[in-house]
Coordinates of C-alpha atoms and ligand atoms in Angstrom, one line a residue:
M1 CA -12.5 76.6 -34.4
K2 CA -15.6 74.4 -34.3
P3 CA -15.3 71.5 -31.8
T4 CA -15.4 68.0 -33.0
Y5 CA -18.2 65.9 -31.6
I6 CA -18.2 62.1 -31.7
L7 CA -21.0 60.0 -30.5
G8 CA -20.3 56.4 -29.5
V9 CA -23.1 53.9 -29.4
S10 CA -23.4 50.3 -28.1
A11 CA -26.6 48.5 -28.7
F12 CA -28.6 45.3 -29.7
Y13 CA -27.0 42.9 -27.3
H14 CA -27.4 44.0 -23.8
D15 CA -26.8 47.2 -21.8
S16 CA -27.2 49.8 -24.7
A17 CA -25.5 53.1 -24.1
A18 CA -24.3 56.3 -25.7
C19 CA -21.4 58.5 -25.0
L20 CA -20.4 61.9 -26.4
L21 CA -16.9 63.3 -26.8
R22 CA -16.1 67.0 -27.5
D23 CA -12.6 67.3 -28.8
G24 CA -11.8 64.0 -27.2
V25 CA -13.2 64.9 -23.7
I26 CA -16.1 62.9 -22.3
V27 CA -19.1 65.3 -22.1
A28 CA -21.8 62.8 -21.3
A29 CA -22.5 59.1 -21.1
G30 CA -25.6 57.1 -20.2
Q31 CA -27.1 53.6 -20.4
E32 CA -30.5 53.4 -22.1
E33 CA -32.0 51.3 -19.2
R34 CA -31.9 54.3 -16.9
F35 CA -34.1 56.4 -19.3
T36 CA -36.5 53.7 -20.4
R37 CA -36.6 52.0 -16.9
K38 CA -36.2 48.6 -18.7
K39 CA -33.3 46.8 -17.0
G40 CA -30.5 46.0 -19.3
D41 CA -32.4 47.6 -22.2
S42 CA -30.7 46.5 -25.5
D43 CA -32.7 48.6 -27.9
F44 CA -31.0 51.4 -29.8
P45 CA -30.1 54.0 -27.2
R46 CA -32.3 56.8 -28.5
H47 CA -32.9 58.4 -25.1
A48 CA -29.3 58.1 -24.0
A49 CA -28.1 59.7 -27.3
Q50 CA -30.6 62.4 -27.0
Y51 CA -29.5 63.1 -23.4
C52 CA -25.9 63.3 -24.6
L53 CA -26.7 65.8 -27.4
K54 CA -28.9 67.9 -25.1
T55 CA -26.1 68.1 -22.5
A56 CA -23.7 69.5 -25.2
G57 CA -26.4 71.8 -26.6
I58 CA -26.0 70.3 -30.1
G59 CA -28.1 68.5 -32.7
P60 CA -27.3 65.4 -34.8
S61 CA -26.0 67.5 -37.6
D62 CA -23.2 68.8 -35.4
L63 CA -21.8 65.3 -35.0
A64 CA -18.6 64.7 -36.9
Y65 CA -18.9 60.9 -36.5
V66 CA -21.0 58.2 -35.0
G67 CA -19.2 55.1 -33.8
F68 CA -20.7 51.7 -33.2
Y69 CA -19.0 49.4 -30.7
D70 CA -18.9 46.2 -32.7
K71 CA -19.0 44.8 -36.2
P72 CA -22.4 43.4 -37.0
L73 CA -21.2 41.4 -40.0
L74 CA -18.6 39.6 -38.1
K75 CA -21.0 38.8 -35.3
F76 CA -23.5 37.7 -37.9
E77 CA -20.9 35.4 -39.3
R78 CA -20.3 33.8 -35.9
I79 CA -24.0 33.3 -35.3
L80 CA -24.5 31.8 -38.8
E81 CA -21.5 29.5 -38.5
T82 CA -22.7 28.4 -35.1
Y83 CA -26.2 27.8 -36.5
L84 CA -24.8 25.8 -39.4
G85 CA -22.8 23.7 -37.0
V86 CA -19.4 24.7 -38.5
A87 CA -18.2 26.7 -35.5
P88 CA -15.9 26.6 -33.6
R89 CA -13.6 27.6 -36.3
G90 CA -9.9 27.2 -36.0
F91 CA -8.0 26.3 -33.0
S92 CA -8.8 27.4 -29.5
Q93 CA -5.6 28.7 -28.0
F94 CA -4.8 32.4 -28.0
R95 CA -4.7 33.5 -31.6
L96 CA -3.1 36.5 -33.2
A97 CA -5.6 39.4 -33.2
G98 CA -7.3 39.9 -36.5
P99 CA -7.1 42.9 -38.8
A100 CA -7.8 46.0 -36.9
W101 CA -10.0 49.0 -37.6
M102 CA -12.0 49.0 -40.8
K103 CA -15.1 50.6 -42.1
E104 CA -18.1 48.6 -42.7
K105 CA -21.0 49.6 -44.9
L106 CA -24.2 47.7 -44.3
F107 CA -27.8 47.8 -43.3
Q108 CA -27.0 48.9 -39.8
D109 CA -25.8 52.3 -41.1
R110 CA -29.3 53.0 -42.2
E111 CA -30.8 52.0 -38.9
I112 CA -28.4 54.1 -36.9
R113 CA -28.8 57.1 -39.1
S114 CA -32.6 57.1 -39.0
A115 CA -32.7 56.5 -35.2
L116 CA -30.5 59.5 -34.7
N117 CA -31.7 61.6 -37.6
Y118 CA -28.1 61.8 -38.6
E119 CA -26.6 61.8 -42.1
G120 CA -22.9 61.7 -41.6
E121 CA -20.4 58.9 -41.4
V122 CA -20.8 55.8 -39.2
L123 CA -17.6 53.9 -38.2
Y124 CA -17.3 50.5 -36.6
A125 CA -14.8 49.0 -34.2
E126 CA -14.4 45.4 -33.1
H127 CA -16.1 44.6 -29.9
H128 CA -12.9 43.9 -27.9
E129 CA -11.1 46.9 -29.4
S130 CA -14.0 49.0 -28.0
H131 CA -13.6 47.4 -24.6
A132 CA -9.8 47.8 -24.8
A133 CA -10.1 51.4 -25.8
S134 CA -12.5 52.1 -22.9
A135 CA -10.0 50.5 -20.6
F136 CA -6.9 52.3 -21.8
F137 CA -7.7 55.7 -23.2
P138 CA -9.3 57.2 -20.1
S139 CA -6.8 55.4 -17.8
P140 CA -4.2 57.4 -15.8
F141 CA -1.4 55.6 -17.6
E142 CA 0.9 56.8 -20.5
E143 CA 1.4 53.1 -21.4
A144 CA -0.2 49.9 -20.1
A145 CA -1.0 46.3 -20.9
I146 CA -4.7 45.8 -21.6
L147 CA -6.8 42.8 -20.8
T148 CA -10.4 42.4 -21.9
V149 CA -12.6 39.5 -20.9
D150 CA -16.3 39.0 -21.5
G151 CA -19.0 36.6 -22.8
V152 CA -18.4 37.1 -26.5
G153 CA -18.2 39.9 -29.1
E154 CA -17.9 39.0 -32.7
W155 CA -15.5 36.0 -32.3
A156 CA -13.3 37.2 -29.5
T157 CA -14.1 36.3 -25.9
A158 CA -10.9 37.7 -24.4
S159 CA -7.9 39.6 -25.7
F160 CA -4.8 41.3 -24.5
G161 CA -2.7 44.1 -26.0
V162 CA -0.8 47.2 -25.4
G163 CA -1.7 50.9 -25.2
R164 CA 0.9 53.6 -25.7
G165 CA 0.1 57.3 -25.9
N166 CA -2.8 57.6 -28.4
N167 CA -2.1 54.1 -29.9
L168 CA -3.7 50.8 -29.0
E169 CA -2.9 47.4 -30.4
L170 CA -4.5 44.1 -29.6
R171 CA -2.0 41.2 -29.8
K172 CA -3.8 38.0 -29.0
E173 CA -7.4 36.9 -28.7
L174 CA -9.3 33.9 -27.4
H175 CA -12.2 32.9 -29.5
W176 CA -15.8 31.7 -29.2
P177 CA -17.0 29.3 -28.0
D178 CA -14.2 29.2 -25.4
S179 CA -15.4 32.0 -23.1
L180 CA -14.8 32.7 -19.4
G181 CA -17.8 35.0 -19.4
L182 CA -20.0 32.2 -20.7
L183 CA -18.5 29.6 -18.3
Y184 CA -19.4 32.0 -15.4
S185 CA -22.8 32.6 -16.9
A186 CA -23.4 28.8 -17.2
F187 CA -22.9 28.5 -13.4
T188 CA -25.0 31.6 -12.9
Y189 CA -27.8 29.9 -14.8
F190 CA -27.2 26.6 -13.0
T191 CA -27.4 28.1 -9.5
G192 CA -30.8 29.6 -10.4
F193 CA -29.9 33.2 -11.2
K194 CA -30.5 35.3 -14.3
V195 CA -27.7 35.2 -16.9
N196 CA -26.1 38.7 -17.5
S197 CA -27.3 40.1 -14.2
G198 CA -27.0 37.3 -11.7
E199 CA -23.2 36.9 -12.0
Y200 CA -22.7 39.4 -9.2
K201 CA -24.8 37.2 -6.9
V202 CA -22.7 34.1 -7.7
M203 CA -19.6 36.1 -6.7
G204 CA -21.4 37.3 -3.5
L205 CA -22.4 33.8 -2.7
A206 CA -19.0 32.2 -3.3
P207 CA -17.5 32.9 0.2
Y208 CA -20.3 30.9 1.8
G209 CA -19.3 27.8 0.0
E210 CA -16.4 25.4 -0.3
P211 CA -14.5 24.8 -3.6
K212 CA -15.8 21.3 -3.9
Y213 CA -16.3 21.2 -7.6
V214 CA -13.0 22.7 -8.7
D215 CA -11.5 19.4 -9.5
I216 CA -14.5 18.3 -11.6
I217 CA -14.4 21.6 -13.5
Y218 CA -10.8 21.2 -14.4
R219 CA -11.2 17.5 -15.2
E220 CA -14.3 17.7 -17.3
L221 CA -15.4 21.2 -18.3
I222 CA -12.3 23.1 -19.1
D223 CA -8.8 22.4 -20.5
L224 CA -6.8 25.3 -19.0
R225 CA -3.4 26.1 -20.3
E226 CA -0.5 27.7 -18.5
D227 CA -0.9 31.0 -20.5
G228 CA -4.6 31.4 -19.5
S229 CA -6.1 30.2 -22.8
F230 CA -8.5 27.3 -22.6
T231 CA -10.9 25.0 -24.3
L232 CA -14.4 24.4 -22.9
N233 CA -15.8 21.0 -23.4
Q234 CA -18.8 21.7 -25.4
K235 CA -20.4 18.4 -24.5
Y236 CA -21.6 20.0 -21.3
F237 CA -22.8 23.4 -22.5
N238 CA -25.9 24.3 -24.4
Y239 CA -25.3 28.0 -25.3
L240 CA -24.3 27.2 -28.8
T241 CA -27.6 25.7 -29.8
G242 CA -30.1 25.9 -27.0
L243 CA -31.9 28.5 -25.0
T244 CA -30.3 27.4 -21.7
M245 CA -26.7 27.6 -20.8
T246 CA -26.2 24.0 -19.7
D247 CA -27.8 20.6 -20.4
G248 CA -28.4 17.2 -19.0
A249 CA -24.7 16.2 -19.1
F250 CA -23.8 19.2 -17.0
S251 CA -26.4 18.3 -14.4
A252 CA -25.3 14.7 -14.4
L253 CA -21.7 15.8 -13.9
L254 CA -22.6 18.1 -11.0
G255 CA -24.9 15.7 -9.3
G256 CA -28.4 17.1 -10.0
P257 CA -30.5 19.6 -11.9
P258 CA -30.1 23.4 -11.9
R259 CA -31.7 25.2 -8.9
V260 CA -35.1 26.5 -9.7
P261 CA -35.0 30.3 -9.7
E262 CA -36.3 31.8 -6.4
S263 CA -36.2 28.5 -4.6
K264 CA -34.2 28.1 -1.4
L265 CA -30.5 28.4 -1.7
T266 CA -28.6 25.4 -0.4
Q267 CA -25.0 24.6 0.4
R268 CA -24.7 23.1 -3.1
E269 CA -25.2 26.4 -4.8
M270 CA -22.7 28.0 -2.5
D271 CA -20.2 25.3 -3.3
L272 CA -20.8 25.7 -7.0
A273 CA -20.4 29.5 -6.7
R274 CA -17.2 29.2 -4.8
S275 CA -15.8 26.6 -7.3
V276 CA -16.5 28.7 -10.4
Q277 CA -15.1 31.8 -8.7
V278 CA -11.9 29.9 -7.9
V279 CA -11.5 28.8 -11.5
C280 CA -12.4 32.3 -12.8
E281 CA -9.7 33.9 -10.6
E282 CA -7.1 31.3 -11.7
I283 CA -7.8 32.0 -15.4
I284 CA -7.6 35.8 -14.9
M285 CA -4.3 35.4 -13.0
R286 CA -2.9 33.3 -15.8
M287 CA -4.0 35.7 -18.5
A288 CA -2.6 38.6 -16.6
K289 CA 0.7 36.8 -16.2
T290 CA 0.8 36.2 -19.9
A291 CA 0.0 39.8 -20.7
H292 CA 2.7 40.9 -18.3
R293 CA 5.3 38.5 -19.7
E294 CA 4.6 39.4 -23.3
T295 CA 4.4 43.2 -22.8
G296 CA 6.9 43.8 -20.0
L297 CA 4.7 46.6 -18.7
E298 CA 3.9 47.5 -15.1
N299 CA 0.4 48.9 -15.6
L300 CA -2.7 46.9 -16.5
C301 CA -6.1 48.2 -17.8
L302 CA -9.1 46.0 -17.7
A303 CA -12.5 45.9 -19.3
G304 CA -15.2 43.5 -20.5
G305 CA -18.0 42.1 -18.3
V306 CA -15.7 39.8 -16.4
A307 CA -13.7 42.8 -15.3
L308 CA -16.7 43.6 -13.0
N309 CA -15.6 40.6 -11.0
C310 CA -14.1 42.7 -8.2
V311 CA -13.0 39.7 -6.1
A312 CA -10.7 38.6 -9.0
N313 CA -9.6 42.2 -9.5
G314 CA -8.7 42.5 -5.8
R315 CA -6.6 39.4 -6.1
L316 CA -4.9 40.6 -9.2
L317 CA -3.9 43.8 -7.5
R318 CA -2.6 42.0 -4.3
E319 CA -0.8 39.1 -6.0
G320 CA 0.6 40.9 -9.1
P321 CA 2.2 40.6 -11.5
F322 CA 1.3 44.2 -12.4
K323 CA 2.1 47.1 -10.1
R324 CA -0.9 49.2 -10.9
L325 CA -4.4 48.4 -12.1
W326 CA -7.1 50.5 -13.7
I327 CA -10.6 49.2 -14.5
Q328 CA -13.1 50.9 -16.7
P329 CA -16.1 51.6 -14.4
A330 CA -18.5 50.8 -17.3
A331 CA -16.6 47.6 -17.9
G332 CA -19.6 45.8 -19.6
D333 CA -20.9 46.5 -23.0
A334 CA -22.1 50.0 -22.1
G335 CA -18.5 51.1 -21.9
G336 CA -18.0 50.0 -25.6
A337 CA -19.9 53.2 -26.5
L338 CA -17.1 55.2 -24.9
G339 CA -14.4 53.0 -26.3
V340 CA -15.4 53.3 -30.0
A341 CA -15.8 57.1 -29.7
Q342 CA -12.2 57.3 -28.3
L343 CA -10.9 55.0 -31.1
I344 CA -12.3 57.5 -33.6
W345 CA -10.7 60.4 -31.9
H346 CA -7.3 58.9 -31.3
R347 CA -6.9 56.3 -34.0
H348 CA -9.0 57.4 -36.9
L349 CA -8.3 61.2 -36.5
G350 CA -4.8 60.6 -35.0
R351 CA -5.4 63.1 -32.2
P352 CA -2.9 63.1 -29.3
R353 CA -3.8 61.8 -25.8
T354 CA -2.7 63.7 -22.7
V355 CA -2.6 62.0 -19.4
Q356 CA -2.9 64.0 -16.1
T357 CA -0.6 62.4 -13.6
G358 CA -2.5 60.1 -11.3
K359 CA -5.8 61.0 -12.7
D360 CA -8.1 59.2 -15.1
A361 CA -10.4 60.9 -17.6
M362 CA -13.7 59.5 -16.3
R363 CA -14.5 62.4 -13.9
G364 CA -15.6 59.9 -11.3
A365 CA -18.0 58.3 -13.8
Y366 CA -20.5 61.1 -13.0
L367 CA -21.5 61.5 -16.6
G368 CA -25.3 61.2 -16.5
P369 CA -28.2 63.7 -16.1
E370 CA -28.4 66.1 -13.3
F371 CA -31.3 68.3 -12.1
S372 CA -31.2 71.9 -10.8
A373 CA -32.5 72.7 -7.3
D374 CA -35.5 74.5 -8.9
E375 CA -36.4 71.6 -11.2
I376 CA -36.3 69.3 -8.1
A377 CA -38.5 71.6 -6.0
A378 CA -40.9 72.0 -8.9
Y379 CA -41.3 68.3 -9.2
L380 CA -41.8 67.7 -5.5
D381 CA -44.3 70.5 -5.3
A382 CA -46.3 69.0 -8.2
Q383 CA -46.5 65.7 -6.4
G384 CA -47.6 67.4 -3.1
A385 CA -44.6 65.9 -1.4
S386 CA -43.6 67.3 2.0
Y387 CA -40.0 68.4 2.1
E388 CA -37.5 70.9 3.6
R389 CA -35.0 72.8 1.5
L390 CA -31.8 73.1 3.4
E391 CA -28.4 74.8 3.0
R392 CA -25.7 72.3 2.1
H393 CA -23.7 72.2 5.3
C394 CA -26.9 72.1 7.4
L395 CA -28.2 69.2 5.2
H396 CA -25.0 67.2 5.6
E397 CA -25.1 67.7 9.4
R398 CA -28.7 66.6 9.6
V399 CA -28.3 63.6 7.3
A400 CA -25.1 62.5 9.1
R401 CA -26.9 62.6 12.4
L402 CA -29.8 60.6 11.1
L403 CA -27.5 58.0 9.5
A404 CA -25.7 57.6 12.9
D405 CA -29.1 57.0 14.3
E406 CA -29.4 54.0 12.0
K407 CA -31.8 55.7 9.6
I408 CA -31.7 54.6 6.0
V409 CA -31.3 57.4 3.5
G410 CA -32.0 57.6 -0.2
W411 CA -29.4 59.9 -1.5
F412 CA -29.9 61.6 -5.0
D413 CA -27.4 64.3 -5.9
G414 CA -25.6 65.6 -8.9
R415 CA -25.0 63.7 -12.1
M416 CA -26.0 60.0 -12.5
E417 CA -23.2 57.5 -12.6
F418 CA -22.2 55.7 -15.9
G419 CA -21.7 52.0 -15.4
P420 CA -23.4 49.5 -13.1
R421 CA -22.3 50.9 -9.7
A422 CA -23.9 53.7 -7.7
L423 CA -21.0 55.9 -6.5
G424 CA -22.7 58.3 -4.2
N425 CA -25.0 60.2 -6.5
R426 CA -27.8 57.6 -6.9
S427 CA -27.2 55.7 -3.7
I428 CA -29.0 54.3 -0.6
L429 CA -26.9 55.0 2.4
G430 CA -26.7 53.5 5.9
D431 CA -24.6 53.1 9.0
P432 CA -22.1 50.3 8.5
R433 CA -21.6 49.9 12.3
S434 CA -25.1 48.6 12.7
P435 CA -25.4 44.9 13.1
T436 CA -28.9 44.7 11.6
M437 CA -28.3 47.1 8.6
Q438 CA -27.4 44.4 6.1
K439 CA -30.6 42.4 6.8
V440 CA -32.9 45.4 6.9
L441 CA -31.5 46.8 3.7
N442 CA -31.8 43.5 1.8
L443 CA -35.2 42.5 3.0
K444 CA -37.1 45.8 3.5
V445 CA -35.4 48.2 1.2
K446 CA -34.0 46.3 -1.8
Y447 CA -36.3 43.3 -1.6
R448 CA -33.5 40.9 -2.4
E449 CA -31.7 37.9 -1.1
S450 CA -30.4 38.2 2.5
F451 CA -26.9 36.9 1.7
R452 CA -26.0 39.7 -0.6
P453 CA -23.3 41.9 0.9
F454 CA -23.1 45.7 0.8
A455 CA -20.3 47.9 -0.1
P456 CA -18.5 50.6 1.9
S457 CA -17.8 54.1 0.7
V458 CA -14.8 55.3 2.6
L459 CA -13.0 58.7 2.5
H460 CA -10.0 58.3 0.3
E461 CA -7.8 59.7 3.0
D462 CA -8.9 57.1 5.5
A463 CA -9.1 54.1 3.2
Q464 CA -5.8 52.5 4.2
R465 CA -6.6 52.7 7.9
W466 CA -9.7 50.6 7.4
F467 CA -8.9 48.3 4.4
D468 CA -5.8 46.5 3.1
L469 CA -6.0 48.3 -0.2
D470 CA -3.0 49.4 -2.2
G471 CA -4.0 52.6 -4.1
T472 CA -7.5 53.9 -4.8
S473 CA -10.8 52.2 -5.8
P474 CA -13.0 55.1 -6.9
Y475 CA -15.3 52.8 -8.9
M476 CA -16.0 50.1 -6.4
L477 CA -14.4 47.5 -8.6
L478 CA -11.9 46.1 -6.1
V479 CA -12.5 43.9 -3.1
A480 CA -10.1 44.3 -0.2
P481 CA -9.8 42.8 3.2
V482 CA -11.0 44.8 6.3
R483 CA -7.9 45.6 8.3
A484 CA -7.1 43.2 11.2
E485 CA -7.6 45.9 13.9
H486 CA -11.3 46.4 12.9
R487 CA -12.1 42.7 12.7
R488 CA -14.0 40.7 15.3
D489 CA -12.8 37.2 16.1
M490 CA -15.4 34.5 15.9
T491 CA -16.2 32.3 18.8
A492 CA -15.6 28.5 18.5
E493 CA -19.4 28.1 18.2
E494 CA -19.7 30.7 15.4
R495 CA -16.8 29.1 13.6
A496 CA -18.6 25.9 13.4
L497 CA -21.5 27.4 11.5
F498 CA -22.0 26.6 7.8
G499 CA -23.1 28.4 4.8
I500 CA -25.8 31.0 5.2
D501 CA -25.9 30.6 9.0
K502 CA -22.6 32.5 9.1
L503 CA -24.4 35.6 7.8
N504 CA -25.6 36.8 11.1
V505 CA -22.2 36.7 12.7
P506 CA -20.7 40.2 12.8
R507 CA -17.2 40.1 11.4
S508 CA -15.9 43.6 12.2
T509 CA -16.8 47.0 13.7
I510 CA -18.4 47.7 10.4
P511 CA -20.4 44.5 10.0
A512 CA -22.9 45.8 7.4
V513 CA -20.1 46.0 4.8
T514 CA -17.9 43.1 5.9
H515 CA -18.4 39.9 4.0
I516 CA -18.1 36.6 5.8
D517 CA -14.5 36.3 4.6
Y518 CA -13.6 39.7 6.0
S519 CA -13.6 41.2 2.5
A520 CA -15.3 44.4 1.4
R521 CA -16.0 45.9 -2.1
V522 CA -14.5 49.3 -1.4
Q523 CA -15.3 52.7 -3.0
T524 CA -12.8 55.4 -2.1
V525 CA -14.5 58.7 -2.2
H526 CA -12.5 61.7 -3.4
A527 CA -13.1 65.3 -2.7
D528 CA -12.1 66.4 -6.2
T529 CA -14.6 64.2 -8.1
N530 CA -17.4 64.2 -5.6
P531 CA -17.0 67.0 -3.0
R532 CA -20.6 66.8 -1.7
F533 CA -20.5 63.0 -1.0
H534 CA -17.1 63.5 0.5
A535 CA -18.4 66.2 2.8
L536 CA -21.3 64.1 3.9
I537 CA -19.1 61.2 4.9
S538 CA -16.7 63.7 6.6
C539 CA -19.7 64.9 8.7
F540 CA -20.5 61.3 9.6
K541 CA -16.9 60.7 10.6
A542 CA -16.9 63.8 12.8
K543 CA -19.9 62.5 14.7
T544 CA -19.0 58.8 14.9
G545 CA -15.2 58.5 14.3
C546 CA -16.2 56.2 11.4
P547 CA -15.2 57.5 7.8
V548 CA -17.4 54.8 6.1
L549 CA -21.0 54.6 4.9
V550 CA -22.9 51.7 3.5
N551 CA -23.5 52.5 -0.2
T552 CA -25.9 50.5 -2.3
S553 CA -27.5 51.5 -5.6
F554 CA -30.7 53.5 -5.4
N555 CA -33.2 51.0 -6.8
V556 CA -35.1 47.8 -5.8
R557 CA -34.1 44.5 -7.3
S558 CA -34.8 44.1 -11.0
E559 CA -35.2 47.8 -11.5
P560 CA -32.5 50.0 -13.1
I561 CA -30.9 52.6 -10.8
V562 CA -33.0 55.7 -10.5
C563 CA -32.3 58.5 -12.9
T564 CA -34.7 61.4 -12.3
P565 CA -36.2 62.9 -9.1
E566 CA -39.4 61.2 -10.1
D567 CA -37.8 57.8 -10.1
A568 CA -36.3 58.5 -6.7
F569 CA -39.5 59.7 -5.2
R570 CA -41.4 56.6 -6.5
C571 CA -38.8 54.3 -5.2
F572 CA -38.8 56.1 -1.8
M573 CA -42.6 55.8 -1.6
G574 CA -42.6 52.2 -2.6
N575 CA -40.1 50.8 -0.1
E576 CA -39.1 51.3 3.6
I577 CA -36.5 54.0 3.2
E578 CA -37.1 56.5 6.0
L579 CA -35.5 59.5 4.4
L580 CA -35.0 60.8 1.0
V581 CA -32.6 63.5 0.0
V582 CA -32.9 64.9 -3.6
G583 CA -30.4 67.7 -4.2
N584 CA -30.8 69.9 -1.2
C585 CA -34.4 68.8 -0.4
M586 CA -35.0 66.4 2.5
L587 CA -38.1 64.3 2.8
R588 CA -39.2 62.1 5.7
K589 CA -41.4 59.2 5.0
A590 CA -43.5 59.8 8.1
E591 CA -44.5 63.2 6.8
Q592 CA -45.7 62.1 3.4
N593 CA -49.3 61.9 2.4
P594 CA -50.1 58.1 2.6
A595 CA -52.1 58.4 -0.6
L596 CA -48.8 58.9 -2.5
K597 CA -47.6 55.5 -1.5
V598 CA -46.6 53.3 -4.4
D599 CA -47.2 49.6 -4.5
Y600 CA -43.9 49.1 -6.1
K601 CA -42.1 45.9 -5.5
D602 CA -44.5 43.8 -7.5
E603 CA -44.0 45.9 -10.6
F604 CA -40.7 44.2 -11.3
E605 CA -40.2 40.6 -12.2
P606 CA -38.0 38.6 -9.9
D607 CA -34.4 38.3 -11.0
Ligands
FE2_1 FE1 -18.5 42.7 -24.3

């Protein structure tokens, strides 16, 4: 029988993406930014969709359905009502979720059809249903509570519900303009970072600060209820009407204007970051407790941009109330493309869902393009690059030895990751034991702020010997403490340091991946989903006794993660990485023709 192909699409807001299912199985998924090299590209994902179709060897006429991740009419209604000054509508506590799945016929059909050269049916899901579907359907759970939290979709800004078998039902929603995502973004803007991409920096900055503003936030900015629902005091925010997130009243309340982007970070920004992080965690904890109480279930699935807050996720896992947690790796809007496609398969077509015990359906999130050894060699030859082509085991041996020698390695292998994290296929790797690695990587390789922490990739089998982590973290979405036996105590003098001065104090035997509060954003590496990356770390462990590598995404700041060998080579020739591995080809910077150097870091605007 002919297979059923469904293409899911998210677009026109931020982080456009496409995802293809064949008989319910994820064949390919990609974010448009990786193909167009425009960070957070929100245009219709033509390139990503083309890539998906090409991977399956099909054309647009082979698609049974195209799904779109939100409902443009509802979103339009919110924007219109906001503009006319009649929003917020209704009350602000958790509301019953609105009517579920429906078809929508409107102008967007035409746009989607013509962009894809497709003539079939287009179906629409609600934004938070798409998030919820992306959280539950690929999860390793037969049944689970679902929590979605983001900036805003059509009206909803957070929701919770239940997934069972092939069924999914949202029960309650929190509505615009009361939004945890937008509260966090307001502080992101106020601390001088870019909204929609700088939230990660605020989270990274938080441990340097004190929660000095928490009382003010609760007193003035937010009315938080026991069940996790809340009302934001719109007097202080400007995102309903203006171009900025906050206004003069916000500045007056917090004792001064926003930080000018790129200016020096002060203790104030660190304290603001810590404060909004504390509030964010409290809200997530309360929402989770409510979802737990109302569903009586033991598993929780998370998605929506706020689910990328891995510090909050780590707390949720450690402090309950759920026993198990699964977070969609593409938790932001890109993941909506996957969610809507799965809604069509399971809900619209009523197809069953089978769960493999203990395994999710994301295949490690390695769902993007890959390149054959011959394609890679042909590209490098055309560039006049100098390289060695090595057997796999020999390559791993060599790279592990160089890593142990504190060399920084650009590592490009297999299929590109779907979602914001590099998980060992488009990564820059280093030795976590090195006390200078964090600084060198930030300043000479990534060209970004020195405070930003790096994440460890650890062999799954060794994870619990190094981190206090209950379960796995294949998608680098959980923060866990480094175990006590690997920590290093601070001297009295070091303890007295404040803010960013704490940065240079090594906290553990793997200082490059240990944040100042002894936490680490862990990726557990599994032999079944990424055997080659697993083998490389195993080699490093055999040489050093350490089953951990520094893993940061292969890009410089403001640039999307590299997608092709060409992107990787350009990035390599434009920064201070000493070694590049593309497939089984190894390149040393010192051996490259200096004429190939790329003046690279100035091509991207600061973020
Ligand atoms: Fe969203």
